[in-house]
């Protein structure tokens, strides 16, 4: 950082503190939220997922009851809150883990696969061989990061799904009966019944929904000659989530059958369950619950993105001006003060600023 830039960055005050103006982040959208700290990502992610899944729980009940075998078609009002307690209680930590893992993986892959200059590359830049290579690398970053977030959260998500879906399918009246009964009859492993079926559904959905969202955003920019605003981003996210949800409905049907069966284990394995459903009930059964699934996951993507962005941006906004202390100059340095300025502070606010030393000398 040059002397002139230092003078613009630091402002003298009458006391022993100065404010460091960090400026706005150079990245926008979901990318900007990689600047959040671990605690902030945990807070934003858990809040986003918890609120979204709670609001959409009635639609999730409909989807489960349509896909589960032998469930009575009772749609009385009390049915729509079945399984809401495990849904809410476990959605919060699952969301926190998912977004922390997603952002961590995205940041590491970005550092590994994307050159620093690519962070400031404008959308209007002429497409070259290097640009196409960058685009493919960005696709890999987003796909792998989305998948990593879902996989990390699966260790919480699967018990959540088992408990709430068995309650939704009328196998148990509430969590107070469901949890001890499952542990007694099936052991701890019963909470992870259908684990790989859930992973094979959630991991691709997260990866594909992010990919579709990015591709739609790029297409929007090419047509409209501008970046989408917040409302348009929400619509694009909903479309991406809905498309991925529709494609993966057969996997969701198999997962639901594996999770809602009793301890006798009528269905065994993903592929055997696929074949059995097709043989006994026909291929159309694999698309059961597709409408409520799309109605659930499209707004889930939109609501989660809205809340995560809103909380994340508020947290970043609160750090726009950072207060640091002034210390007397060190021996051997010219007149002035030594400003305590951590590397992390500059990186958080300006991704493209060069990393500076822990101490920045500035003559006031």
CSV table of C-alpha atoms in Angstrom, one decimal:
chain,number,residue,atom,x,y,z
A,1,UNK,CA,0.0,0.0,0.0
A,2,UNK,CA,1.5,3.4,-1.0
A,3,UNK,CA,2.0,6.4,1.3
A,4,UNK,CA,-0.8,8.2,-0.5
A,5,UNK,CA,-3.2,5.3,0.0
A,6,UNK,CA,-2.2,5.1,3.7
A,7,UNK,CA,-3.1,8.7,4.1
A,8,UNK,CA,-6.5,8.0,2.7
A,9,UNK,CA,-7.0,4.9,4.8
A,10,UNK,CA,-6.1,6.3,8.2
A,11,UNK,CA,-7.8,9.3,9.8
A,12,UNK,CA,-6.4,11.2,12.8
A,13,UNK,CA,-8.6,11.8,15.8
A,14,UNK,CA,-8.3,13.8,19.0
A,15,UNK,CA,-7.7,10.8,21.2
A,16,UNK,CA,-5.6,7.7,21.0
A,17,UNK,CA,-7.8,5.8,18.5
A,18,UNK,CA,-8.3,6.1,14.8
A,19,UNK,CA,-10.9,4.6,12.5
A,20,UNK,CA,-9.8,2.5,9.6
A,21,UNK,CA,-12.2,2.8,6.8
A,22,UNK,CA,-12.4,-0.6,5.1
A,23,UNK,CA,-14.6,0.3,2.2
A,24,UNK,CA,-17.1,-1.9,0.5
A,25,UNK,CA,-16.2,-5.4,-0.6
A,26,UNK,CA,-15.3,-5.8,-4.2
A,27,UNK,CA,-17.3,-8.9,-4.6
A,28,UNK,CA,-21.1,-9.1,-4.7
A,29,UNK,CA,-23.8,-11.7,-4.2
A,30,UNK,CA,-23.0,-14.9,-2.3
A,31,UNK,CA,-19.3,-14.5,-3.0
A,32,UNK,CA,-19.1,-11.4,-0.7
A,33,UNK,CA,-20.2,-13.5,2.3
A,34,UNK,CA,-17.0,-15.6,2.2
A,35,UNK,CA,-15.6,-12.6,4.1
A,36,UNK,CA,-17.6,-13.5,7.2
A,37,UNK,CA,-15.9,-15.0,10.2
A,38,UNK,CA,-16.6,-18.5,11.3
A,39,UNK,CA,-19.0,-17.3,14.0
A,40,UNK,CA,-20.8,-15.0,11.6
A,41,UNK,CA,-21.2,-17.8,9.0
A,42,UNK,CA,-22.5,-20.1,11.7
A,43,UNK,CA,-25.1,-17.5,12.8
A,44,UNK,CA,-26.2,-16.5,9.4
A,45,UNK,CA,-26.4,-20.1,8.1
A,46,UNK,CA,-28.3,-21.5,11.1
A,47,UNK,CA,-30.8,-18.7,11.1
A,48,UNK,CA,-31.4,-18.9,7.4
A,49,UNK,CA,-32.0,-22.7,7.3
A,50,UNK,CA,-34.0,-22.7,10.6
A,51,UNK,CA,-36.4,-20.0,9.5
A,52,UNK,CA,-36.8,-21.4,5.9
A,53,UNK,CA,-37.5,-25.0,6.9
A,54,UNK,CA,-39.9,-23.9,9.7
A,55,UNK,CA,-41.9,-21.7,7.3
A,56,UNK,CA,-42.1,-24.5,4.7
A,57,UNK,CA,-42.8,-27.4,7.0
A,58,UNK,CA,-46.4,-27.9,6.0
A,59,UNK,CA,-45.4,-28.5,2.4
A,60,UNK,CA,-42.8,-30.9,3.5
A,61,UNK,CA,-45.5,-32.9,5.4
A,62,UNK,CA,-47.6,-33.2,2.2
A,63,UNK,CA,-44.5,-34.4,0.2
A,64,UNK,CA,-43.7,-37.1,2.8
A,65,UNK,CA,-47.2,-38.4,3.1
A,66,UNK,CA,-47.6,-38.6,-0.7
A,67,UNK,CA,-44.4,-40.6,-1.1
A,68,UNK,CA,-44.7,-42.9,1.9
A,69,UNK,CA,-46.5,-46.2,1.4
A,70,UNK,CA,-49.7,-47.0,3.2
A,71,UNK,CA,-50.2,-43.5,4.8
A,72,UNK,CA,-53.9,-42.5,5.3
A,73,UNK,CA,-54.8,-39.4,3.3
A,74,UNK,CA,-55.7,-37.2,6.3
A,75,UNK,CA,-55.3,-33.5,5.7
A,76,UNK,CA,-56.7,-32.1,8.9
A,77,UNK,CA,-54.9,-28.9,10.2
A,78,UNK,CA,-53.0,-30.8,12.9
A,79,UNK,CA,-51.4,-33.0,10.3
A,80,UNK,CA,-49.4,-30.1,8.9
A,81,UNK,CA,-47.4,-29.6,12.1
A,82,UNK,CA,-46.4,-33.2,12.4
A,83,UNK,CA,-42.6,-33.5,13.0
A,84,UNK,CA,-42.1,-29.8,13.3
A,85,UNK,CA,-40.0,-30.1,16.6
A,86,UNK,CA,-37.2,-32.2,15.1
A,87,UNK,CA,-37.4,-30.1,12.0
A,88,UNK,CA,-36.8,-26.9,13.8
A,89,UNK,CA,-34.4,-28.1,16.5
A,90,UNK,CA,-32.0,-29.8,14.0
A,91,UNK,CA,-32.4,-27.4,11.1
A,92,UNK,CA,-30.5,-24.7,13.0
A,93,UNK,CA,-27.2,-26.6,13.6
A,94,UNK,CA,-27.5,-28.3,10.1
A,95,UNK,CA,-27.8,-24.9,8.4
A,96,UNK,CA,-24.8,-23.5,10.4
A,97,UNK,CA,-22.6,-26.5,9.5
A,98,UNK,CA,-23.7,-26.4,5.9
A,99,UNK,CA,-22.8,-22.7,5.3
A,100,UNK,CA,-19.6,-22.8,7.3
A,101,UNK,CA,-18.4,-25.8,5.3
A,102,UNK,CA,-19.6,-24.3,2.0
A,103,UNK,CA,-17.8,-21.0,2.5
A,104,UNK,CA,-14.6,-22.7,3.8
A,105,UNK,CA,-14.5,-25.0,0.8
A,106,UNK,CA,-15.3,-22.2,-1.6
A,107,UNK,CA,-12.5,-19.9,-0.2
A,108,UNK,CA,-9.9,-22.7,-0.3
A,109,UNK,CA,-10.8,-23.8,-3.8
A,110,UNK,CA,-10.9,-20.2,-5.0
A,111,UNK,CA,-7.4,-19.7,-3.7
A,112,UNK,CA,-6.3,-22.9,-5.3
A,113,UNK,CA,-8.0,-22.8,-8.7
A,114,UNK,CA,-8.6,-19.1,-9.5
A,115,UNK,CA,-5.8,-16.5,-10.0
A,116,UNK,CA,-6.1,-13.3,-7.9
A,117,UNK,CA,-6.7,-11.2,-11.0
A,118,UNK,CA,-9.9,-13.1,-11.7
A,119,UNK,CA,-11.6,-11.6,-8.6
A,120,UNK,CA,-11.8,-8.2,-10.3
A,121,UNK,CA,-12.6,-9.5,-13.8
A,122,UNK,CA,-15.6,-7.6,-15.2
A,123,UNK,CA,-18.5,-9.4,-16.8
A,124,UNK,CA,-18.1,-7.4,-19.9
A,125,UNK,CA,-14.5,-8.7,-20.6
A,126,UNK,CA,-14.1,-10.3,-24.0
A,127,UNK,CA,-14.2,-14.1,-23.7
A,128,UNK,CA,-10.8,-15.7,-24.4
A,129,UNK,CA,-9.3,-19.1,-24.0
A,130,UNK,CA,-8.1,-18.0,-20.6
A,131,UNK,CA,-11.5,-16.6,-19.8
A,132,UNK,CA,-13.2,-19.9,-20.7
A,133,UNK,CA,-10.7,-21.8,-18.5
A,134,UNK,CA,-11.5,-19.4,-15.6
A,135,UNK,CA,-15.3,-20.1,-16.2
A,136,UNK,CA,-14.8,-23.8,-16.0
A,137,UNK,CA,-12.7,-23.5,-12.9
A,138,UNK,CA,-15.5,-21.3,-11.3
A,139,UNK,CA,-18.0,-24.0,-12.1
A,140,UNK,CA,-15.8,-26.6,-10.3
A,141,UNK,CA,-15.5,-24.3,-7.3
A,142,UNK,CA,-19.2,-23.8,-7.0
A,143,UNK,CA,-20.2,-27.4,-7.6
A,144,UNK,CA,-17.7,-28.9,-5.2
A,145,UNK,CA,-18.4,-26.2,-2.5
A,146,UNK,CA,-22.1,-26.8,-2.7
A,147,UNK,CA,-21.6,-30.5,-2.5
A,148,UNK,CA,-19.2,-30.2,0.5
A,149,UNK,CA,-21.7,-28.1,2.4
A,150,UNK,CA,-24.5,-30.6,2.0
A,151,UNK,CA,-22.2,-33.5,2.9
A,152,UNK,CA,-21.0,-31.9,6.1
A,153,UNK,CA,-24.6,-31.1,7.1
A,154,UNK,CA,-25.7,-34.7,6.3
A,155,UNK,CA,-24.6,-36.0,9.7
A,156,UNK,CA,-27.3,-33.8,11.3
A,157,UNK,CA,-29.7,-33.7,8.4
A,158,UNK,CA,-30.2,-37.5,8.2
A,159,UNK,CA,-31.4,-38.0,11.9
A,160,UNK,CA,-33.6,-34.9,11.3
A,161,UNK,CA,-35.1,-36.5,8.3
A,162,UNK,CA,-35.6,-39.9,9.9
A,163,UNK,CA,-37.3,-38.4,13.0
A,164,UNK,CA,-39.6,-35.9,11.3
A,165,UNK,CA,-40.5,-38.2,8.4
A,166,UNK,CA,-41.5,-41.1,10.6
A,167,UNK,CA,-43.7,-38.7,12.6
A,168,UNK,CA,-45.1,-37.2,9.4
A,169,UNK,CA,-45.9,-40.7,8.1
A,170,UNK,CA,-47.8,-41.6,11.3
A,171,UNK,CA,-45.3,-44.2,12.5
A,172,UNK,CA,-44.9,-42.3,15.7
A,173,UNK,CA,-47.1,-39.6,17.3
A,174,UNK,CA,-44.3,-37.3,18.4
A,175,UNK,CA,-40.5,-37.1,19.0
A,176,UNK,CA,-40.9,-38.1,22.6
A,177,UNK,CA,-42.0,-41.6,21.3
A,178,UNK,CA,-40.0,-41.7,18.1
A,179,UNK,CA,-36.5,-41.1,19.4
A,180,UNK,CA,-36.5,-43.7,22.3
A,181,UNK,CA,-38.3,-46.3,20.2
A,182,UNK,CA,-35.9,-46.0,17.3
A,183,UNK,CA,-32.9,-46.2,19.6
A,184,UNK,CA,-34.4,-49.2,21.5
A,185,UNK,CA,-35.4,-51.2,18.4
A,186,UNK,CA,-32.8,-50.2,15.8
A,187,UNK,CA,-29.9,-48.7,17.9
A,188,UNK,CA,-28.1,-45.5,17.1
A,189,UNK,CA,-27.8,-46.6,13.5
A,190,UNK,CA,-31.5,-46.4,13.1
A,191,UNK,CA,-31.2,-42.6,13.1
A,192,UNK,CA,-29.1,-42.9,10.0
A,193,UNK,CA,-31.4,-45.3,8.1
A,194,UNK,CA,-31.3,-44.2,4.4
A,195,UNK,CA,-28.1,-42.2,4.9
A,196,UNK,CA,-26.6,-42.7,1.5
A,197,UNK,CA,-30.0,-42.2,-0.2
A,198,UNK,CA,-30.2,-38.8,1.6
A,199,UNK,CA,-26.7,-37.9,0.6
A,200,UNK,CA,-27.3,-39.0,-3.0
A,201,UNK,CA,-30.2,-36.6,-3.0
A,202,UNK,CA,-29.0,-33.6,-1.0
A,203,UNK,CA,-25.4,-33.4,-2.3
A,204,UNK,CA,-26.4,-33.3,-6.0
A,205,UNK,CA,-29.3,-30.9,-5.3
A,206,UNK,CA,-27.1,-28.4,-3.5
A,207,UNK,CA,-24.4,-28.7,-6.2
A,208,UNK,CA,-26.9,-28.4,-9.1
A,209,UNK,CA,-29.0,-25.7,-7.6
A,210,UNK,CA,-25.9,-23.5,-7.2
A,211,UNK,CA,-24.7,-24.3,-10.7
A,212,UNK,CA,-28.1,-23.6,-12.3
A,213,UNK,CA,-28.3,-20.3,-10.3
A,214,UNK,CA,-24.8,-19.2,-11.6
A,215,UNK,CA,-25.6,-20.2,-15.2
A,216,UNK,CA,-28.9,-18.3,-15.1
A,217,UNK,CA,-27.2,-15.2,-13.6
A,218,UNK,CA,-24.6,-15.2,-16.4
A,219,UNK,CA,-27.3,-15.6,-19.1
A,220,UNK,CA,-29.3,-12.8,-17.5
A,221,UNK,CA,-26.2,-10.5,-17.6
A,222,UNK,CA,-25.6,-11.3,-21.3
A,223,UNK,CA,-29.2,-10.5,-22.2
A,224,UNK,CA,-29.9,-7.5,-19.9
A,225,UNK,CA,-26.4,-6.1,-20.0
A,226,UNK,CA,-26.4,-5.7,-16.2
A,227,UNK,CA,-26.2,-7.8,-13.1
A,228,UNK,CA,-29.5,-9.0,-11.5
A,229,UNK,CA,-30.7,-7.2,-8.4
A,230,UNK,CA,-31.7,-8.8,-5.2
A,231,UNK,CA,-35.2,-9.7,-6.2
A,232,UNK,CA,-34.1,-11.1,-9.5
A,233,UNK,CA,-31.5,-13.1,-7.8
A,234,UNK,CA,-34.1,-14.7,-5.6
A,235,UNK,CA,-36.2,-15.7,-8.6
A,236,UNK,CA,-33.1,-17.2,-10.3
A,237,UNK,CA,-32.3,-19.1,-7.1
A,238,UNK,CA,-35.8,-20.4,-6.9
A,239,UNK,CA,-35.7,-21.6,-10.5
A,240,UNK,CA,-32.4,-23.3,-9.9
A,241,UNK,CA,-33.6,-25.0,-6.8
A,242,UNK,CA,-36.8,-26.1,-8.5
A,243,UNK,CA,-35.0,-27.5,-11.6
A,244,UNK,CA,-32.6,-29.5,-9.4
A,245,UNK,CA,-35.5,-30.7,-7.2
A,246,UNK,CA,-37.5,-32.0,-10.1
A,247,UNK,CA,-34.5,-33.9,-11.6
A,248,UNK,CA,-33.8,-35.6,-8.3
A,249,UNK,CA,-37.4,-36.5,-7.3
A,250,UNK,CA,-36.9,-40.3,-8.0
A,251,UNK,CA,-34.0,-40.3,-5.5
A,252,UNK,CA,-36.1,-38.5,-3.0
A,253,UNK,CA,-38.9,-41.2,-3.3
A,254,UNK,CA,-36.3,-44.0,-2.7
A,255,UNK,CA,-34.9,-42.1,0.3
A,256,UNK,CA,-38.4,-41.6,1.8
A,257,UNK,CA,-39.2,-45.4,1.4
A,258,UNK,CA,-36.0,-46.3,3.1
A,259,UNK,CA,-36.5,-43.9,6.0
A,260,UNK,CA,-40.2,-44.5,6.7
A,261,UNK,CA,-40.0,-48.3,6.8
A,262,UNK,CA,-40.0,-50.1,10.1
A,263,UNK,CA,-37.3,-52.1,11.8
A,264,UNK,CA,-38.0,-55.1,9.6
A,265,UNK,CA,-36.3,-53.4,6.7
A,266,UNK,CA,-38.6,-54.2,3.8
A,267,UNK,CA,-36.5,-52.1,1.5
A,268,UNK,CA,-32.8,-52.7,1.3
A,269,UNK,CA,-30.4,-50.4,-0.6
A,270,UNK,CA,-30.9,-47.7,-3.1
A,271,UNK,CA,-30.8,-49.7,-6.4
A,272,UNK,CA,-32.9,-52.6,-5.1
A,273,UNK,CA,-35.5,-50.1,-3.9
A,274,UNK,CA,-35.5,-48.4,-7.3
A,275,UNK,CA,-36.1,-51.7,-9.0
A,276,UNK,CA,-38.7,-52.9,-6.6
A,277,UNK,CA,-40.7,-49.7,-6.9
A,278,UNK,CA,-40.7,-49.8,-10.7
A,279,UNK,CA,-41.6,-53.5,-10.7
A,280,UNK,CA,-44.4,-53.3,-8.2
A,281,UNK,CA,-45.8,-49.8,-8.7
A,282,UNK,CA,-44.6,-48.6,-12.1
A,283,UNK,CA,-42.1,-46.0,-13.1
A,284,UNK,CA,-44.6,-43.1,-12.5
A,285,UNK,CA,-44.3,-43.8,-8.8
A,286,UNK,CA,-40.8,-42.4,-8.8
A,287,UNK,CA,-42.2,-39.0,-9.6
A,288,UNK,CA,-44.7,-39.0,-6.7
A,289,UNK,CA,-44.6,-35.9,-4.6
A,290,UNK,CA,-42.7,-34.0,-7.3
A,291,UNK,CA,-45.1,-31.0,-7.1
A,292,UNK,CA,-44.9,-30.5,-3.4
A,293,UNK,CA,-41.1,-31.2,-3.6
A,294,UNK,CA,-40.6,-28.4,-6.1
A,295,UNK,CA,-43.0,-26.2,-4.1
A,296,UNK,CA,-40.9,-26.8,-1.1
A,297,UNK,CA,-37.3,-26.6,-2.4
A,298,UNK,CA,-37.8,-23.6,-4.8
A,299,UNK,CA,-38.9,-21.2,-1.9
A,300,UNK,CA,-36.4,-23.0,0.4
A,301,UNK,CA,-33.6,-21.9,-1.9
A,302,UNK,CA,-35.0,-18.4,-2.2
A,303,UNK,CA,-35.8,-17.9,1.5
A,304,UNK,CA,-32.5,-19.3,2.7
A,305,UNK,CA,-30.5,-17.2,0.3
A,306,UNK,CA,-32.5,-14.0,1.3
A,307,UNK,CA,-32.0,-14.5,5.0
A,308,UNK,CA,-28.3,-15.6,4.7
A,309,UNK,CA,-27.5,-12.6,2.6
A,310,UNK,CA,-29.4,-10.2,4.8
A,311,UNK,CA,-27.8,-11.3,8.0
A,312,UNK,CA,-24.4,-11.7,6.4
A,313,UNK,CA,-24.5,-8.2,4.9
A,314,UNK,CA,-25.6,-6.7,8.1
A,315,UNK,CA,-22.7,-8.3,9.9
A,316,UNK,CA,-20.3,-7.0,7.2
A,317,UNK,CA,-21.9,-3.5,7.3
A,318,UNK,CA,-21.2,-3.4,11.1
A,319,UNK,CA,-17.5,-3.8,10.3
A,320,UNK,CA,-17.2,-1.2,7.6
A,321,UNK,CA,-15.3,1.1,10.0
A,322,UNK,CA,-12.9,-0.6,12.3
A,323,UNK,CA,-11.4,1.1,15.4
A,324,UNK,CA,-7.8,0.4,16.2
A,325,UNK,CA,-5.3,1.8,18.7
A,326,UNK,CA,-2.3,4.0,18.2
A,327,UNK,CA,1.0,3.2,19.9
A,328,UNK,CA,4.1,5.4,20.3
A,329,UNK,CA,6.5,5.0,17.4
A,330,UNK,CA,9.1,2.2,17.6
A,331,UNK,CA,12.8,3.2,17.9
A,332,UNK,CA,14.4,3.6,14.5
A,333,UNK,CA,11.2,4.7,12.8
A,334,UNK,CA,10.5,8.3,11.8
A,335,UNK,CA,8.1,10.7,13.7
A,336,UNK,CA,4.6,9.6,14.1
A,337,UNK,CA,2.6,6.6,15.4
A,338,UNK,CA,2.6,2.9,14.9
A,339,UNK,CA,-0.9,1.7,13.8
A,340,UNK,CA,-2.0,-1.7,14.9
A,341,UNK,CA,-3.6,-3.2,11.8
A,342,UNK,CA,-4.1,-6.9,11.5
A,343,UNK,CA,-3.8,-8.6,8.1
A,344,UNK,CA,-7.3,-10.1,8.5
A,345,UNK,CA,-8.9,-6.7,8.9
A,346,UNK,CA,-7.8,-5.6,5.4
A,347,UNK,CA,-8.6,-8.9,3.8
A,348,UNK,CA,-12.1,-9.0,5.2
A,349,UNK,CA,-13.1,-5.7,3.7
A,350,UNK,CA,-11.0,-5.6,0.5
A,351,UNK,CA,-10.3,-8.9,-1.0
A,352,UNK,CA,-7.9,-7.4,-3.6
A,353,UNK,CA,-5.8,-5.3,-1.1
A,354,UNK,CA,-2.2,-6.7,-0.8
A,355,UNK,CA,-1.5,-8.3,2.5
A,356,UNK,CA,0.5,-5.9,4.7
A,357,UNK,CA,2.6,-6.5,7.8
A,358,UNK,CA,1.0,-6.6,11.2
A,359,UNK,CA,2.3,-3.1,11.9
A,360,UNK,CA,1.8,-0.2,9.5
A,361,UNK,CA,3.9,2.9,10.0
A,362,UNK,CA,2.3,6.3,9.2
A,363,UNK,CA,3.5,9.7,10.0
A,364,UNK,CA,0.7,12.0,11.1
